[in-house]
Short mmCIF file of C-alpha atoms and ligand atoms in Angstrom, two decimals:
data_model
loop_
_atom_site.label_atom_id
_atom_site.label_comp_id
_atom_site.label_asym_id
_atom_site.label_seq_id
_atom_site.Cartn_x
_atom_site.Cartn_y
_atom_site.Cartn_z
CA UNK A 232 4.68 -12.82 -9.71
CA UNK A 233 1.49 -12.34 -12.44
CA UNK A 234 0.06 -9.01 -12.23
CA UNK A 235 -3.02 -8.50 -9.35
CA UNK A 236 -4.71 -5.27 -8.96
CA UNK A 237 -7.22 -6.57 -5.77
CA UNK A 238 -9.81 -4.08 -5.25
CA UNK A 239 -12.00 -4.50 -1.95
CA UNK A 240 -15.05 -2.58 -0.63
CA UNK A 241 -18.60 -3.12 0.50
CA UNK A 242 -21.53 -4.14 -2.05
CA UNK A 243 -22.79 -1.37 -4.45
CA UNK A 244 -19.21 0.77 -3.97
CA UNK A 245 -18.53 -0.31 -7.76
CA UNK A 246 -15.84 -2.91 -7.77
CA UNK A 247 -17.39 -5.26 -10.67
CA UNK A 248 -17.61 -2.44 -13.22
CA UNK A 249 -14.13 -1.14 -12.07
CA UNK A 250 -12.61 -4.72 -12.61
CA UNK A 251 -14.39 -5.18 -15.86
CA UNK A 252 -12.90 -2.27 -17.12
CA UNK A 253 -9.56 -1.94 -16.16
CA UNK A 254 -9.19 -5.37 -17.24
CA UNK A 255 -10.61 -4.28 -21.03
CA UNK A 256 -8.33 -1.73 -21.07
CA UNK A 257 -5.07 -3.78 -19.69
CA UNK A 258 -5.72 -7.22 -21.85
CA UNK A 259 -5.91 -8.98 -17.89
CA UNK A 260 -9.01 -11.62 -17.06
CA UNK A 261 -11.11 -10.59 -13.94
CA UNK A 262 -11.61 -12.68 -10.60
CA UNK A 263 -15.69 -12.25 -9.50
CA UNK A 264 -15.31 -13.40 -5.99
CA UNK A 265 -18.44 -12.49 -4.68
CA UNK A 266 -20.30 -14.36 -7.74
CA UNK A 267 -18.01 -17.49 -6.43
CA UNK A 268 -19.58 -17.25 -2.49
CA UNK A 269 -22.45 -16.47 -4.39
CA UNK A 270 -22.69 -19.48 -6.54
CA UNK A 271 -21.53 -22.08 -3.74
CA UNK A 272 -24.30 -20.13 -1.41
CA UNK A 273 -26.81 -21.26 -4.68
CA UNK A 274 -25.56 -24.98 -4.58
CA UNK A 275 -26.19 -25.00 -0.74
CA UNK A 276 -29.46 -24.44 -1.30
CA UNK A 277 -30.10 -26.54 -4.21
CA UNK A 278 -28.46 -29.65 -1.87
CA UNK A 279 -30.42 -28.39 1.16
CA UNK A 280 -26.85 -27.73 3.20
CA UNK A 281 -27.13 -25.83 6.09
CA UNK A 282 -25.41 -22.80 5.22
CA UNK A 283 -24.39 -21.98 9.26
CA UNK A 284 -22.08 -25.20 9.25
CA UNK A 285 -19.12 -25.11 8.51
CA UNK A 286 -17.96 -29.13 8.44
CA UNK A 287 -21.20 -29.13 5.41
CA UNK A 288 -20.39 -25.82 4.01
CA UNK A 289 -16.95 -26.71 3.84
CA UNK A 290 -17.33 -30.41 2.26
CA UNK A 291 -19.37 -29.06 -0.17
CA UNK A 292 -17.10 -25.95 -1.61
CA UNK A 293 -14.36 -28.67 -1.52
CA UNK A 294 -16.33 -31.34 -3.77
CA UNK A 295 -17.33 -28.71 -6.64
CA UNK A 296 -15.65 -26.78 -9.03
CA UNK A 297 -16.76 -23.14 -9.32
CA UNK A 298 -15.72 -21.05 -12.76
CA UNK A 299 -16.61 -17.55 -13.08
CA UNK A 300 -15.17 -16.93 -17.10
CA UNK A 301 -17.40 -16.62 -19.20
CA UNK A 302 -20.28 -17.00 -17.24
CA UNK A 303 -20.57 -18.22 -13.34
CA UNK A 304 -20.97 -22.35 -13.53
CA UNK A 305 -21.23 -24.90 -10.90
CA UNK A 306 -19.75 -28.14 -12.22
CA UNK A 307 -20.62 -26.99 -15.46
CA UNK A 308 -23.71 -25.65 -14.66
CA UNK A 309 -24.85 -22.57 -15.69
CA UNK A 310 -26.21 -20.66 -12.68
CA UNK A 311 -25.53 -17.05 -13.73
CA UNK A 312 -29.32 -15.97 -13.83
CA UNK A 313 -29.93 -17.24 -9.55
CA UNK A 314 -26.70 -15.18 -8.67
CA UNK A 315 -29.18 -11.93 -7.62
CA UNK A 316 -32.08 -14.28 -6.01
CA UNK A 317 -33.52 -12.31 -2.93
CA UNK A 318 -32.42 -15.97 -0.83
CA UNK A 319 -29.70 -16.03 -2.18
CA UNK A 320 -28.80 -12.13 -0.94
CA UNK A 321 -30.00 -13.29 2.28
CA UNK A 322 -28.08 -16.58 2.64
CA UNK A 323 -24.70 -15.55 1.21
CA UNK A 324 -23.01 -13.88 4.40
CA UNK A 325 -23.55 -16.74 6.67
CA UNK A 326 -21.65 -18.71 4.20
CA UNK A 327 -18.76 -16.17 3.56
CA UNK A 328 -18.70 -16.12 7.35
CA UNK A 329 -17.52 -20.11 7.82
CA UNK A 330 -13.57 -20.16 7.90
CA UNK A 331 -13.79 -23.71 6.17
CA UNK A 332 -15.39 -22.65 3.62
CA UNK A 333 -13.12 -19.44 3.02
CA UNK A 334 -10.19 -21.69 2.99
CA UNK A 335 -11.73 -23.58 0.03
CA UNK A 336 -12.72 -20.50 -1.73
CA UNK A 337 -8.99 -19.00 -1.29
CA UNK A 338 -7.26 -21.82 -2.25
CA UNK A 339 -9.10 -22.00 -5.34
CA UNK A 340 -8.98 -17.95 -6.26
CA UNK A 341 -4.79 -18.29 -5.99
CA UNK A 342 -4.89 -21.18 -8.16
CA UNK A 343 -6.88 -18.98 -10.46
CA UNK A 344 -4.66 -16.62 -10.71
CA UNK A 345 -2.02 -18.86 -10.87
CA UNK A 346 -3.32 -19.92 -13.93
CA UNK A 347 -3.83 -16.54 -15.77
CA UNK A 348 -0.61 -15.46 -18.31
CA UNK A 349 -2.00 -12.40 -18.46
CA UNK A 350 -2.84 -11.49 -15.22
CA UNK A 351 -5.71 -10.35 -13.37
CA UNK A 352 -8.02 -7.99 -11.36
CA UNK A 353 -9.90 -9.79 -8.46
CA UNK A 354 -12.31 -8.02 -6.45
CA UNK A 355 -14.00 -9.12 -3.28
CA UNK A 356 -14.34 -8.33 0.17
CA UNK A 357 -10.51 -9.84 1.13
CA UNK A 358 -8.59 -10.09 -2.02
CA UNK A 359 -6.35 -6.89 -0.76
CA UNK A 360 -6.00 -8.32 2.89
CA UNK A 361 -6.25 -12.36 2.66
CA UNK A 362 -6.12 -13.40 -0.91
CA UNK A 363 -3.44 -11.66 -2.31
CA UNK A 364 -1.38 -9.52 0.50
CA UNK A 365 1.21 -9.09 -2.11
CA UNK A 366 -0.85 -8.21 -5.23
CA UNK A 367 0.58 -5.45 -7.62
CA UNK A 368 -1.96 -2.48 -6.62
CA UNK A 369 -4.55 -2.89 -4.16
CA UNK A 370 -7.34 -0.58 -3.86
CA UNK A 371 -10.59 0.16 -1.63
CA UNK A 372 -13.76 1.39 -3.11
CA UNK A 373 -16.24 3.42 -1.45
CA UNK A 374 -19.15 4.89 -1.78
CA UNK A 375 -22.96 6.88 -0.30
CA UNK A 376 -25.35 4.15 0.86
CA UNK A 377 -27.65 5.84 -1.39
CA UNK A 378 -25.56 5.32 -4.49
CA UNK A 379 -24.80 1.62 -3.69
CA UNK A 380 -28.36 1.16 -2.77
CA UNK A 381 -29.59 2.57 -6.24
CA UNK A 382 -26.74 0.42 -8.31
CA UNK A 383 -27.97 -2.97 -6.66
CA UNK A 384 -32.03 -1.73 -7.76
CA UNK A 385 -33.12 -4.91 -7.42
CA UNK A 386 -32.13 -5.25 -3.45
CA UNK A 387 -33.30 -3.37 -0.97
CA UNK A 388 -31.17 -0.46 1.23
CA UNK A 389 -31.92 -2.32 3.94
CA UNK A 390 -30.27 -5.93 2.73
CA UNK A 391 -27.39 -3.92 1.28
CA UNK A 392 -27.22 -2.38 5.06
CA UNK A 393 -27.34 -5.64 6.35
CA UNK A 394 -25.14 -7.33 4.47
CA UNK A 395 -22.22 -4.71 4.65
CA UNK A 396 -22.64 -4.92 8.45
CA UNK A 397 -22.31 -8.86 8.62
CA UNK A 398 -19.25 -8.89 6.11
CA UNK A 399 -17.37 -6.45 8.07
CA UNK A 400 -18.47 -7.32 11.48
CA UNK A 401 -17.58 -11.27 10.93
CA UNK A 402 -14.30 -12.89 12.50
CA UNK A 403 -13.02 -14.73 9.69
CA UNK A 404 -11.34 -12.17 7.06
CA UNK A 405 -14.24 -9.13 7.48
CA UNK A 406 -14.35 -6.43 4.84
CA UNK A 407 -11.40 -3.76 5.71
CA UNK A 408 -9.04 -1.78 4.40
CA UNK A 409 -5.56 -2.83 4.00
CA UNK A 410 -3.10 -0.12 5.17
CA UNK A 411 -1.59 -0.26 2.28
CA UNK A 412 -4.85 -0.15 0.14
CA UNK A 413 -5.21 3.04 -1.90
CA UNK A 414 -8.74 4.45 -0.92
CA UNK A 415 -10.91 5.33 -4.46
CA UNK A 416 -14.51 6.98 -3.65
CA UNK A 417 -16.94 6.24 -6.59
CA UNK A 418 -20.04 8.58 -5.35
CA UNK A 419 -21.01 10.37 -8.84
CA UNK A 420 -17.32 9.22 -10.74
CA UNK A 421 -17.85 8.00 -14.62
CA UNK A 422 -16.22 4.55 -15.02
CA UNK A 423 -13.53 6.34 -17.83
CA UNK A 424 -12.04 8.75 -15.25
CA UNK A 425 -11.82 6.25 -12.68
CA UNK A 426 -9.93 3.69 -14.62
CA UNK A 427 -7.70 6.24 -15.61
CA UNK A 428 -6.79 7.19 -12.65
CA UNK A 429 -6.30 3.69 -11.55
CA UNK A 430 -3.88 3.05 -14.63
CA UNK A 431 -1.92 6.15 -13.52
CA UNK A 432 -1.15 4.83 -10.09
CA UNK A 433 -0.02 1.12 -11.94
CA UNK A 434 2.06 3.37 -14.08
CA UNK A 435 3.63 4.84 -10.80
CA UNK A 436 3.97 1.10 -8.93
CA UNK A 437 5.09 -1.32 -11.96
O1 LIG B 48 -19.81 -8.64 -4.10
P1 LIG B 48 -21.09 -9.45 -3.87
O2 LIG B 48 -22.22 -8.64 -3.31
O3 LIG B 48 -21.49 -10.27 -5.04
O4 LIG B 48 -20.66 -10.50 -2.71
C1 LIG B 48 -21.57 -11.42 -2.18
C2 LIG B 48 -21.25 -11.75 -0.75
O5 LIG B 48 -20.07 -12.56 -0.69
C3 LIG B 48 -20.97 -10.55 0.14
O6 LIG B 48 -22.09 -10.29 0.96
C4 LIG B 48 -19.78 -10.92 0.97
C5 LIG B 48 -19.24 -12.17 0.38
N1 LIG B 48 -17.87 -12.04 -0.12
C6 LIG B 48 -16.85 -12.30 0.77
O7 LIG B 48 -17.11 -12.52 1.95
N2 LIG B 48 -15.56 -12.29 0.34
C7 LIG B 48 -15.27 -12.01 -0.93
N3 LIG B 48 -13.99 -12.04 -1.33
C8 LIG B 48 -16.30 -11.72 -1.85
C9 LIG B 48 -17.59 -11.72 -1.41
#
């Protein structure tokens, strides 16, 4: 099987940096998942589909193609600078919530990684429990509310509250940790130590 490291954990815990790196330093492409429910959450609103139905929410995420390298497109379409809108923040968890729609989404993050020689690290919210249960290393960030908070400046504590409680409250694949999921806490850790330590636990799994 390609090489997965899944990493999991709630917003602002530090997954996208983490990814970004460890895939600099391991020659692997990265797998945005949030910017993917992010993107479809943008096209929603763009069509005007109600983003609490699934049979809508669903049709739609089947009839588009989302790519997140180099840059997050829908159909093409550049959409990289709405990913942070404050509607879009409040719109994306009753999407990610809609089984349909997760189907969709799954479906086409394993034939992503299907499709990378190299191999990949994909973070999200179920990539260690859903997406890929057998991935190579799977890992769950944490981190203080107030760190997370201050990473996502430009939302508020109390949507990042909000939102962590929906994603891990929902029924269909809510944020958790694996048991098999090695736990990492980020709270005041510099990117370079972390990724080392990551690379030392590959070295002990591969
Ligand atoms: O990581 P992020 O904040 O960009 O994610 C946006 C939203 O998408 C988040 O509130 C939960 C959802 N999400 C999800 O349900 N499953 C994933 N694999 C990734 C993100």
């Amino acid at each position: 099987m390609t090489l997965v490291i899944a990493i999991d954990g709630p917003a602002g815990s530090g997954k996208s940096t983490l990814a970004r790196a460890l895939a600099d330093r391991l020659g692997l492409d990265v797998l945005d998942t949030g910017a993917m429910y992010r993107a479809l959450t943008i096209e929603c609103l763009r069509r005007g589909v109600n983003v609490h139905s699934d049979d809508e929410v669903s049709a739609l995420a089947r009839s588009i193609t989302v790519t997140t390298l180099p840059d997050v497109r829908v159909d093409g379409r550049y959409v990289g600078d709405d990913l942070r809108r404050p509607d879009v923040n409040e719109a994306v968890s009753s999407v990610a919530a809609l089984p349909g729609a997760r189907s969709a989404m799954v479906e086409a993050q394993r034939a992503q990684a299907f499709a990378s020689p190299r191999g990949l690290v994909a973070e999200g919210r179920d990539l260690t429990t859903v997406v890929f249960p057998d991935a190579t290393l799977k890992i769950f960030l944490t981190a203080d509310l107030d760190e997370r908070a201050r990473r996502r400046g430009d939302e508020s504590r109390e949507s990042v509250e909000r939102r962590d409680h929906l994603d891990s409250t929902r029924l269909a694949s809510p944020l958790r940790r694996a048991d098999d999921a090695r736990v990492l806490d980020t709270t005041g850790r510099r990117i370079g130590d972390l990724v080392e330590e990551v690379v030392g636990w590959l070295e002990n799994t591969t």
